[in-house]
Short mmCIF file of C-alpha atoms in Angstrom, two decimals:
data_model
loop_
_atom_site.label_atom_id
_atom_site.label_comp_id
_atom_site.label_asym_id
_atom_site.label_seq_id
_atom_site.Cartn_x
_atom_site.Cartn_y
_atom_site.Cartn_z
CA UNK A 55 6.14 -31.06 19.80
CA UNK A 56 7.71 -32.86 16.95
CA UNK A 57 4.46 -32.61 15.01
CA UNK A 58 4.44 -28.77 15.66
CA UNK A 59 8.02 -28.57 14.09
CA UNK A 60 6.95 -30.33 11.10
CA UNK A 61 3.95 -28.01 10.75
CA UNK A 62 6.09 -24.91 11.13
CA UNK A 63 8.40 -26.52 8.34
CA UNK A 64 5.41 -27.02 6.19
CA UNK A 65 4.38 -23.31 6.65
CA UNK A 66 7.86 -22.12 5.66
CA UNK A 67 7.79 -24.35 2.57
CA UNK A 68 4.45 -22.94 1.50
CA UNK A 69 5.87 -19.37 2.11
CA UNK A 70 8.70 -20.31 -0.32
CA UNK A 71 6.35 -21.72 -2.83
CA UNK A 72 4.31 -18.28 -2.53
CA UNK A 73 7.68 -16.40 -3.06
CA UNK A 74 8.45 -18.45 -6.25
CA UNK A 75 5.09 -17.57 -7.71
CA UNK A 76 5.52 -13.81 -6.94
CA UNK A 77 9.07 -13.84 -8.45
CA UNK A 78 7.78 -15.47 -11.57
CA UNK A 79 4.87 -12.87 -11.88
CA UNK A 80 7.50 -9.96 -11.65
CA UNK A 81 9.73 -11.78 -14.19
CA UNK A 82 7.00 -12.31 -16.58
CA UNK A 83 5.46 -8.79 -16.35
CA UNK A 84 8.91 -7.23 -17.08
CA UNK A 85 9.51 -9.84 -19.99
CA UNK A 86 6.13 -8.92 -21.35
CA UNK A 87 7.09 -5.14 -21.29
CA UNK A 88 10.55 -5.68 -22.85
CA UNK A 89 9.23 -8.09 -25.53
CA UNK A 90 5.97 -6.23 -26.03
CA UNK A 91 4.19 -9.36 -25.35
CA UNK A 92 0.55 -8.42 -24.59
CA UNK A 93 -0.55 -12.03 -24.18
CA UNK A 94 2.01 -12.73 -21.56
CA UNK A 95 0.97 -9.44 -19.81
CA UNK A 96 -2.58 -10.55 -19.68
CA UNK A 97 -1.51 -13.89 -18.33
CA UNK A 98 0.24 -12.15 -15.42
CA UNK A 99 -2.90 -9.96 -14.87
CA UNK A 100 -5.14 -13.06 -14.76
CA UNK A 101 -2.91 -15.20 -12.45
CA UNK A 102 -2.92 -12.50 -9.67
CA UNK A 103 -5.74 -14.35 -7.93
CA UNK A 104 -3.37 -17.30 -7.35
CA UNK A 105 -1.28 -15.22 -4.94
CA UNK A 106 -4.27 -13.83 -3.29
CA UNK A 107 -5.71 -17.32 -2.76
CA UNK A 108 -2.18 -18.53 -1.38
CA UNK A 109 -2.03 -15.60 1.20
CA UNK A 110 -5.50 -16.30 2.49
CA UNK A 111 -4.65 -20.11 2.95
CA UNK A 112 -1.38 -19.42 4.56
CA UNK A 113 -2.99 -17.04 6.96
CA UNK A 114 -5.64 -19.71 7.89
CA UNK A 115 -2.67 -22.18 8.56
CA UNK A 116 -0.67 -19.70 10.52
CA UNK A 117 -3.63 -18.67 12.84
CA UNK A 118 -4.36 -22.38 13.46
CA UNK A 119 -0.72 -22.96 14.25
CA UNK A 120 -0.65 -19.98 16.66
CA UNK A 121 -2.86 -21.74 19.09
CA UNK A 122 -0.52 -24.84 19.24
CA UNK A 123 2.67 -22.98 19.59
CA UNK A 124 3.48 -22.23 23.23
CA UNK A 125 7.01 -20.68 22.72
CA UNK A 126 7.59 -16.94 21.95
CA UNK A 127 10.03 -17.91 19.22
CA UNK A 128 7.49 -19.88 17.37
CA UNK A 129 4.82 -17.21 17.84
CA UNK A 130 7.22 -14.70 16.42
CA UNK A 131 8.22 -16.96 13.63
CA UNK A 132 4.59 -17.50 12.70
CA UNK A 133 3.63 -13.89 12.80
CA UNK A 134 6.66 -13.09 10.61
CA UNK A 135 5.51 -15.73 8.14
CA UNK A 136 2.16 -13.89 7.94
CA UNK A 137 3.69 -10.64 7.33
CA UNK A 138 6.13 -11.94 4.70
CA UNK A 139 3.10 -13.50 2.94
CA UNK A 140 1.43 -10.17 2.89
CA UNK A 141 4.60 -8.63 1.30
CA UNK A 142 4.54 -11.31 -1.29
CA UNK A 143 1.06 -10.79 -2.18
CA UNK A 144 1.79 -7.03 -2.58
CA UNK A 145 4.67 -8.02 -4.91
CA UNK A 146 2.15 -9.86 -6.86
CA UNK A 147 -0.13 -6.75 -7.07
CA UNK A 148 2.76 -4.60 -8.30
CA UNK A 149 3.47 -7.29 -11.06
CA UNK A 150 -0.08 -6.85 -11.91
CA UNK A 151 0.27 -3.08 -12.25
CA UNK A 152 3.26 -3.57 -14.47
CA UNK A 153 1.33 -5.93 -16.65
CA UNK A 154 -1.65 -3.49 -16.92
CA UNK A 155 0.68 -0.78 -17.98
CA UNK A 156 2.59 -2.92 -20.32
CA UNK A 157 -0.77 -3.51 -22.22
CA UNK A 158 -1.38 0.33 -22.33
CA UNK A 159 2.15 0.84 -23.60
CA UNK A 160 1.58 -1.93 -26.26
CA UNK A 161 -0.94 0.54 -28.04
CA UNK A 162 1.78 2.98 -28.96
CA UNK A 163 5.21 2.85 -30.43
CA UNK A 164 8.08 2.09 -27.95
CA UNK A 165 9.85 5.32 -26.79
CA UNK A 166 13.30 3.91 -26.49
CA UNK A 167 14.87 0.55 -25.48
CA UNK A 168 14.38 -0.21 -21.88
CA UNK A 169 17.55 -0.46 -19.76
CA UNK A 170 16.83 0.93 -16.19
CA UNK A 171 13.65 -1.05 -15.89
CA UNK A 172 15.09 -4.57 -16.44
CA UNK A 173 18.05 -3.45 -14.19
CA UNK A 174 15.77 -2.50 -11.38
CA UNK A 175 13.66 -5.67 -11.78
CA UNK A 176 16.94 -7.65 -11.52
CA UNK A 177 18.09 -5.95 -8.37
CA UNK A 178 14.66 -6.19 -6.69
CA UNK A 179 14.23 -9.83 -7.42
CA UNK A 180 17.93 -10.75 -6.38
CA UNK A 181 16.90 -8.72 -3.09
CA UNK A 182 13.77 -10.88 -2.71
CA UNK A 183 15.74 -13.98 -3.28
CA UNK A 184 18.35 -13.06 -0.86
CA UNK A 185 15.86 -11.97 1.89
CA UNK A 186 14.09 -15.30 1.80
CA UNK A 187 17.34 -17.07 1.92
CA UNK A 188 18.35 -15.07 4.82
CA UNK A 189 14.94 -15.80 6.52
CA UNK A 190 15.59 -19.60 5.93
CA UNK A 191 19.22 -19.91 6.84
CA UNK A 192 19.09 -17.39 9.55
CA UNK A 193 21.79 -15.30 7.76
CA UNK A 194 21.20 -11.89 9.30
CA UNK A 195 24.34 -10.42 7.60
CA UNK A 196 22.79 -11.33 4.23
CA UNK A 197 19.49 -9.80 5.28
CA UNK A 198 21.11 -6.61 6.28
CA UNK A 199 22.87 -6.25 2.96
CA UNK A 200 19.45 -6.70 1.32
CA UNK A 201 18.26 -3.68 3.28
CA UNK A 202 21.09 -1.64 2.28
CA UNK A 203 20.54 -2.43 -1.51
CA UNK A 204 16.95 -0.73 -1.29
CA UNK A 205 18.66 2.55 -1.73
CA UNK A 206 20.21 1.57 -4.99
CA UNK A 207 16.76 0.98 -6.50
CA UNK A 208 15.41 4.15 -5.06
CA UNK A 209 18.23 5.99 -6.83
CA UNK A 210 17.47 4.43 -10.25
CA UNK A 211 13.70 5.16 -9.82
CA UNK A 212 14.41 8.82 -9.10
CA UNK A 213 16.86 9.11 -11.86
CA UNK A 214 14.43 7.65 -14.28
CA UNK A 215 11.60 9.89 -12.97
CA UNK A 216 13.76 12.89 -13.55
CA UNK A 217 14.54 11.71 -17.23
CA UNK A 218 11.02 11.05 -18.03
CA UNK A 219 10.03 14.41 -16.68
CA UNK A 220 12.40 16.20 -18.86
CA UNK A 221 11.13 14.01 -21.78
CA UNK A 222 7.57 14.94 -21.18
CA UNK A 223 8.48 18.68 -21.17
CA UNK A 224 10.43 18.30 -24.52
CA UNK A 225 7.93 16.17 -26.27
CA UNK A 226 4.51 16.45 -24.81
CA UNK A 227 3.24 13.76 -27.35
CA UNK A 228 5.03 11.19 -25.11
CA UNK A 229 3.44 12.12 -21.94
CA UNK A 230 0.95 9.03 -21.69
CA UNK A 231 3.82 6.54 -22.42
CA UNK A 232 6.18 8.41 -19.82
CA UNK A 233 3.50 8.21 -17.26
CA UNK A 234 3.11 4.62 -17.65
CA UNK A 235 6.80 4.13 -17.46
CA UNK A 236 6.82 6.10 -14.27
CA UNK A 237 4.21 3.93 -12.85
CA UNK A 238 6.10 0.75 -13.65
CA UNK A 239 9.43 2.18 -12.33
CA UNK A 240 7.57 3.00 -9.14
CA UNK A 241 6.16 -0.51 -9.04
CA UNK A 242 9.62 -1.85 -9.10
CA UNK A 243 10.79 0.39 -6.44
CA UNK A 244 7.99 -0.78 -4.28
CA UNK A 245 8.97 -4.38 -5.04
CA UNK A 246 12.42 -3.63 -3.63
CA UNK A 247 10.73 -2.03 -0.54
CA UNK A 248 8.81 -5.29 -0.06
CA UNK A 249 12.07 -7.28 -0.38
CA UNK A 250 13.69 -4.93 2.34
CA UNK A 251 10.70 -5.45 4.58
CA UNK A 252 11.24 -9.26 4.50
CA UNK A 253 14.98 -8.82 5.06
CA UNK A 254 14.14 -6.71 8.12
CA UNK A 255 11.68 -9.37 9.32
CA UNK A 256 14.39 -12.00 9.00
CA UNK A 257 16.71 -9.85 11.23
CA UNK A 258 13.96 -9.22 13.68
CA UNK A 259 13.18 -12.83 13.81
CA UNK A 260 16.64 -14.42 14.19
CA UNK A 261 18.16 -11.61 16.43
CA UNK A 262 15.04 -10.49 18.28
CA UNK A 263 15.77 -7.19 17.19
CA UNK A 264 13.62 -4.72 15.31
CA UNK A 265 15.44 -2.78 12.70
CA UNK A 266 12.31 -1.47 11.11
CA UNK A 267 12.04 2.42 11.04
CA UNK A 268 15.43 2.75 12.77
CA UNK A 269 16.84 4.72 9.94
CA UNK A 270 20.26 2.98 10.54
CA UNK A 271 20.36 -0.05 8.18
CA UNK A 272 19.13 1.91 5.30
CA UNK A 273 22.12 4.21 5.97
CA UNK A 274 25.50 3.52 5.40
CA UNK A 275 26.20 1.68 8.53
CA UNK A 276 25.53 -2.10 8.44
CA UNK A 277 26.24 -2.77 12.10
CA UNK A 278 23.28 -2.42 14.47
CA UNK A 279 23.12 0.47 16.85
CA UNK A 280 24.03 -0.71 20.26
CA UNK A 281 20.72 0.89 21.90
CA UNK A 282 18.66 -1.29 19.53
CA UNK A 283 20.05 -4.50 21.16
CA UNK A 284 17.55 -5.60 23.73
CA UNK A 285 15.32 -2.67 23.06
CA UNK A 286 12.56 -2.39 25.71
CA UNK A 287 9.37 -4.31 24.97
CA UNK A 288 11.12 -6.84 22.65
CA UNK A 289 10.70 -10.56 23.59
CA UNK A 290 13.88 -12.30 24.26
CA UNK A 291 15.19 -14.83 21.64
CA UNK A 292 14.38 -17.71 23.83
CA UNK A 293 10.67 -17.56 24.77
CA UNK A 294 8.97 -19.06 27.70
CA UNK A 295 5.62 -20.72 28.07
CA UNK A 296 3.37 -18.26 30.12
CA UNK B 6 -8.87 -14.92 31.82
CA UNK B 7 -10.25 -11.67 33.06
CA UNK B 8 -6.78 -10.22 33.01
CA UNK B 9 -6.40 -11.36 29.42
CA UNK B 10 -9.55 -9.66 28.56
CA UNK B 11 -8.36 -6.23 29.91
CA UNK B 12 -5.05 -6.80 28.15
CA UNK B 13 -7.16 -7.23 24.79
CA UNK B 14 -9.17 -4.25 25.59
CA UNK B 15 -5.99 -2.18 26.20
CA UNK B 16 -4.54 -3.47 22.81
CA UNK B 17 -7.62 -2.25 21.09
CA UNK B 18 -7.54 1.05 22.85
CA UNK B 19 -3.86 1.57 21.72
CA UNK B 20 -4.94 0.84 18.13
CA UNK B 21 -7.57 3.39 18.28
CA UNK B 22 -5.03 6.00 19.62
CA UNK B 23 -2.75 5.07 16.69
CA UNK B 24 -5.83 5.52 14.27
CA UNK B 25 -6.21 8.81 15.75
CA UNK B 26 -2.61 9.85 15.04
CA UNK B 27 -2.83 8.58 11.62
CA UNK B 28 -6.03 10.48 10.94
CA UNK B 29 -4.57 13.67 12.15
CA UNK B 30 -1.49 13.28 10.06
CA UNK B 31 -3.65 13.12 6.81
CA UNK B 32 -5.88 15.97 7.79
CA UNK B 33 -2.86 18.08 8.52
CA UNK B 34 -1.09 17.01 5.33
CA UNK B 35 -4.20 18.02 3.27
CA UNK B 36 -4.69 21.23 5.22
CA UNK B 37 -1.05 21.99 4.60
CA UNK B 38 -1.59 21.47 0.84
CA UNK B 39 -4.77 23.59 0.82
CA UNK B 40 -3.38 26.44 2.83
CA UNK B 41 0.07 26.30 1.27
CA UNK B 42 1.43 25.96 4.66
CA UNK B 43 4.95 24.58 4.33
CA UNK B 44 5.50 24.65 8.16
CA UNK B 45 2.58 22.34 8.80
CA UNK B 46 3.70 20.02 5.98
CA UNK B 47 7.35 19.93 7.60
CA UNK B 48 5.56 19.00 10.96
CA UNK B 49 3.71 16.14 9.33
CA UNK B 50 6.90 14.74 7.71
CA UNK B 51 8.83 15.05 11.14
CA UNK B 52 6.04 13.30 13.09
CA UNK B 53 5.97 10.25 10.75
CA UNK B 54 8.33 8.36 13.31
CA UNK B 55 5.58 8.60 16.04
CA UNK B 56 3.30 6.12 13.96
CA UNK B 57 6.34 3.89 13.24
CA UNK B 58 7.24 3.73 16.96
CA UNK B 59 3.52 2.93 17.90
CA UNK B 60 3.23 0.09 15.39
CA UNK B 61 6.44 -1.54 16.83
CA UNK B 62 5.16 -1.17 20.48
CA UNK B 63 1.76 -2.60 19.42
CA UNK B 64 3.38 -5.53 17.65
CA UNK B 65 5.35 -6.37 20.73
CA UNK B 66 2.27 -6.39 22.98
CA UNK B 67 0.35 -8.30 20.36
CA UNK B 68 3.03 -11.08 20.27
CA UNK B 69 3.18 -11.32 24.07
CA UNK B 70 -0.59 -11.54 24.19
CA UNK B 71 -0.62 -14.33 21.56
CA UNK B 72 1.17 -16.65 23.96
CA UNK B 73 -1.47 -16.01 26.60
CA UNK B 74 -4.59 -16.43 24.44
CA UNK B 75 -5.73 -19.93 23.90
CA UNK B 76 -8.99 -19.31 22.05
CA UNK B 77 -8.99 -18.98 18.23
CA UNK B 78 -11.27 -15.91 18.42
CA UNK B 79 -8.66 -14.23 20.43
CA UNK B 80 -5.85 -15.35 18.19
CA UNK B 81 -7.68 -13.93 15.34
CA UNK B 82 -8.52 -10.73 17.11
CA UNK B 83 -4.75 -10.07 17.97
CA UNK B 84 -3.54 -11.00 14.44
CA UNK B 85 -6.19 -8.55 12.99
CA UNK B 86 -4.94 -5.79 15.27
CA UNK B 87 -1.48 -6.37 13.98
CA UNK B 88 -2.72 -6.14 10.48
CA UNK B 89 -4.73 -2.99 11.16
CA UNK B 90 -1.67 -1.53 12.87
CA UNK B 91 0.36 -2.11 9.71
CA UNK B 92 -2.34 -0.38 7.57
CA UNK B 93 -2.35 2.66 9.95
CA UNK B 94 1.43 2.99 9.70
CA UNK B 95 1.04 3.02 5.91
CA UNK B 96 -1.49 5.59 6.08
CA UNK B 97 0.92 7.66 8.04
CA UNK B 98 3.36 6.89 5.21
CA UNK B 99 1.00 8.37 2.73
CA UNK B 100 0.40 11.52 4.83
CA UNK B 101 4.10 11.86 4.71
CA UNK B 102 4.24 11.55 0.88
CA UNK B 103 1.52 14.12 0.77
CA UNK B 104 3.40 16.47 3.03
CA UNK B 105 6.68 16.05 0.85
CA UNK B 106 4.97 16.85 -2.43
CA UNK B 107 3.08 19.84 -0.73
CA UNK B 108 6.45 21.26 0.11
CA UNK B 109 7.44 20.77 -3.50
CA UNK B 110 4.28 22.38 -4.75
CA UNK B 111 4.90 25.33 -2.44
CA UNK B 112 7.83 26.41 -4.65
CA UNK B 113 5.55 27.29 -7.65
CA UNK B 114 2.11 29.22 -7.92
CA UNK B 115 -0.75 27.25 -7.28
CA UNK B 116 -2.42 25.67 -10.48
CA UNK B 117 -5.91 25.86 -9.56
CA UNK B 118 -8.07 25.70 -6.45
CA UNK B 119 -8.12 22.10 -5.06
CA UNK B 120 -11.52 20.50 -4.92
CA UNK B 121 -11.26 16.92 -5.76
CA UNK B 122 -8.24 16.30 -3.37
CA UNK B 123 -9.96 17.71 -0.07
CA UNK B 124 -12.96 15.67 -1.08
CA UNK B 125 -11.05 12.46 -1.57
CA UNK B 126 -9.40 13.09 1.69
CA UNK B 127 -12.74 13.58 3.40
CA UNK B 128 -14.11 10.42 1.91
CA UNK B 129 -11.01 8.34 2.90
CA UNK B 130 -11.01 9.62 6.42
CA UNK B 131 -14.57 8.89 6.78
CA UNK B 132 -13.87 5.38 5.65
CA UNK B 133 -11.27 5.02 8.10
CA UNK B 134 -13.34 6.19 11.03
CA UNK B 135 -16.35 3.96 10.01
CA UNK B 136 -13.92 0.95 9.53
CA UNK B 137 -12.57 1.32 12.91
CA UNK B 138 -16.00 1.99 14.55
CA UNK B 139 -17.26 -1.15 12.64
CA UNK B 140 -14.23 -3.09 14.11
CA UNK B 141 -14.97 -2.13 17.67
CA UNK B 142 -18.84 -2.36 17.57
CA UNK B 143 -18.75 -5.40 15.52
CA UNK B 144 -21.01 -3.75 12.81
CA UNK B 145 -20.30 -5.74 9.63
CA UNK B 146 -22.91 -3.98 7.68
CA UNK B 147 -21.07 -0.74 8.33
CA UNK B 148 -17.89 -2.51 7.33
CA UNK B 149 -19.09 -3.72 4.08
CA UNK B 150 -20.45 -0.19 3.40
CA UNK B 151 -16.83 1.07 3.66
CA UNK B 152 -15.41 -1.58 1.27
CA UNK B 153 -18.12 -0.40 -1.25
CA UNK B 154 -16.93 3.30 -0.92
CA UNK B 155 -13.40 2.41 -1.96
CA UNK B 156 -14.61 2.49 -5.70
CA UNK B 157 -15.83 6.21 -5.36
CA UNK B 158 -12.39 7.22 -4.39
CA UNK B 159 -10.74 5.15 -7.17
CA UNK B 160 -13.09 6.93 -9.65
CA UNK B 161 -12.19 10.45 -8.31
CA UNK B 162 -8.52 9.51 -8.52
CA UNK B 163 -8.90 8.29 -12.24
CA UNK B 164 -10.86 11.23 -13.23
CA UNK B 165 -8.33 13.67 -11.67
CA UNK B 166 -5.45 11.66 -13.35
CA UNK B 167 -7.07 12.12 -16.79
CA UNK B 168 -7.59 15.89 -16.19
CA UNK B 169 -4.02 16.40 -15.11
CA UNK B 170 -2.79 14.37 -18.05
CA UNK B 171 -4.74 16.61 -20.48
CA UNK B 172 -3.49 19.58 -18.63
CA UNK B 173 0.08 18.60 -18.95
CA UNK B 174 -0.37 18.28 -22.69
CA UNK B 175 -1.79 21.51 -23.06
CA UNK B 176 0.55 23.39 -20.85
CA UNK B 177 3.96 21.61 -20.50
CA UNK B 178 5.12 24.10 -18.06
CA UNK B 179 2.84 22.71 -15.52
CA UNK B 180 4.25 19.17 -15.66
CA UNK B 181 6.10 19.24 -12.42
CA UNK B 182 3.19 20.50 -10.64
CA UNK B 183 0.78 18.00 -12.20
CA UNK B 184 3.03 15.16 -11.36
CA UNK B 185 3.18 16.22 -7.75
CA UNK B 186 -0.70 16.28 -7.66
CA UNK B 187 -0.88 12.95 -9.26
CA UNK B 188 1.21 11.51 -6.46
CA UNK B 189 -0.98 13.12 -3.82
CA UNK B 190 -4.07 11.83 -5.50
CA UNK B 191 -2.74 8.46 -5.74
CA UNK B 192 -1.70 8.63 -1.89
CA UNK B 193 -5.14 9.44 -0.97
CA UNK B 194 -6.54 6.58 -3.05
CA UNK B 195 -4.17 4.29 -1.04
CA UNK B 196 -5.48 5.62 2.14
CA UNK B 197 -8.91 4.70 1.17
CA UNK B 198 -7.38 1.23 0.15
CA UNK B 199 -6.13 0.99 3.67
CA UNK B 200 -9.41 1.85 5.26
CA UNK B 201 -11.08 -0.76 2.89
CA UNK B 202 -8.52 -3.30 4.11
CA UNK B 203 -9.50 -2.44 7.74
CA UNK B 204 -13.02 -2.84 6.94
CA UNK B 205 -12.47 -6.31 5.37
CA UNK B 206 -10.40 -7.31 8.42
CA UNK B 207 -13.44 -6.25 10.66
CA UNK B 208 -15.64 -8.58 8.66
CA UNK B 209 -13.43 -11.34 8.80
CA UNK B 210 -12.95 -11.14 12.46
CA UNK B 211 -16.63 -10.90 13.22
CA UNK B 212 -17.98 -13.27 10.82
CA UNK B 213 -15.06 -15.69 10.40
CA UNK B 214 -15.44 -14.96 6.79
CA UNK B 215 -12.73 -13.67 4.63
CA UNK B 216 -13.78 -11.02 1.98
CA UNK B 217 -10.58 -10.11 0.85
CA UNK B 218 -9.82 -10.78 -2.77
CA UNK B 219 -13.33 -12.17 -3.22
CA UNK B 220 -14.05 -9.46 -5.88
CA UNK B 221 -17.54 -9.50 -4.45
CA UNK B 222 -17.95 -6.84 -1.80
CA UNK B 223 -16.25 -4.17 -4.04
CA UNK B 224 -18.88 -4.96 -6.70
CA UNK B 225 -22.43 -3.65 -6.32
CA UNK B 226 -23.76 -6.39 -4.21
CA UNK B 227 -23.31 -5.86 -0.48
CA UNK B 228 -24.53 -9.07 0.48
CA UNK B 229 -22.05 -12.02 0.88
CA UNK B 230 -21.78 -14.67 -1.51
CA UNK B 231 -23.17 -17.94 0.01
CA UNK B 232 -20.12 -19.97 -0.94
CA UNK B 233 -18.01 -17.72 1.16
CA UNK B 234 -19.82 -18.70 4.26
CA UNK B 235 -17.77 -21.15 6.00
CA UNK B 236 -15.22 -21.19 3.25
CA UNK B 237 -12.84 -24.27 3.72
CA UNK B 238 -10.01 -23.71 6.00
CA UNK B 239 -11.42 -20.79 8.01
CA UNK B 240 -11.54 -21.21 11.69
CA UNK B 241 -15.10 -21.33 13.07
CA UNK B 242 -16.13 -18.26 15.12
CA UNK B 243 -16.02 -20.24 18.41
CA UNK B 244 -12.31 -21.34 18.77
CA UNK B 245 -11.07 -24.15 20.86
CA UNK B 246 -7.97 -24.86 22.94
CA UNK B 247 -6.05 -27.48 21.21
#
């Protein structure tokens, strides 16, 4: 049993390493965009396979651990790790999209200094760090705060989308560049979505309560709806050997 | 043990029901677009919660089954079901996106008859049906064929994207409509991606071979690379109780 615990600890550690890799990819992709650094962008694109590999390895370990873990709490932890790992891999994919679009943008003069994009990236990565921190420290309040912040990034993305649309109408010669920036903005919005997914998984894991799709936490209220507590079908926090 | 088998069978049946719901959502969203039927589009948007709910219920059953399944093959089946269920839920999200954009498009005259979009939807949904069929019948050849078709949809999406970009430059008054169509085209491309993910999971499940991220199956070759057979870390097809 102690052996299992140390293996579960290792699994979590590997997830955090993977998270560090994903965070770095996003950071570098956005830095490449802001600095117009094509080499850095190409590097991000090429290193995408690292996260793919990490996800597959983590999946393997997780499935092997499932066969050794009799408690529902452990089973839930392992499946949550697999889900988070998928989200991290997708964050890496979004970083690659940003890098590709950065390379395309490098072929034309810059439209204007980027303000909203680094801001969205900053919020999204802070959400990611907080979500993982909440997962590790079992801080569900922090996790709920992450879920709420997702709206902030959605708003910036929508606002930027509107601005870029108007810009395209006024100056059709900028259409290609505006489209690339729209894709990048959407990628950053998706990164925040993934961070929110991770936060929701952290709440589910530590409170045995599924806040996905409830519509509640992403609204104003940060307190859980009473009818979600002990929702039918959910495994209780303390699992039992069958 | 027989009881477990019947529960696993039930889990698969529920997944197929979920797949039917997802397929119907995409069909109706595209029909709403082609027929300019706002009511149908609104219906798709409102029924998105059905798939969300099905995913959560299926997750619950899956985690409860994990604690009863000692064999690695069963554990792998259950985790694959959870992954496919996530993909189906995402397909539902894309159907909702198509429905939303359809409602926006309904406010302006139609640009031109839609040809590529129903074609992409047709291929994507055929891929989805084939992928699930391959999952159920253990037909990995069929699954590999699905993975290969993903490129076809990518090509149509790229081509349509280029056409719409040129159209925007020529007639800036169409920019809003073109952007909505680009989003719809991208959603259909993502639906095909999810179908390809499901097909990859079917191969992984039945051959204990992970073809995700290998880059191989999405190239021309449909035969597996020898070095993927028995890749290190993969659980052998016949699992053992620890």
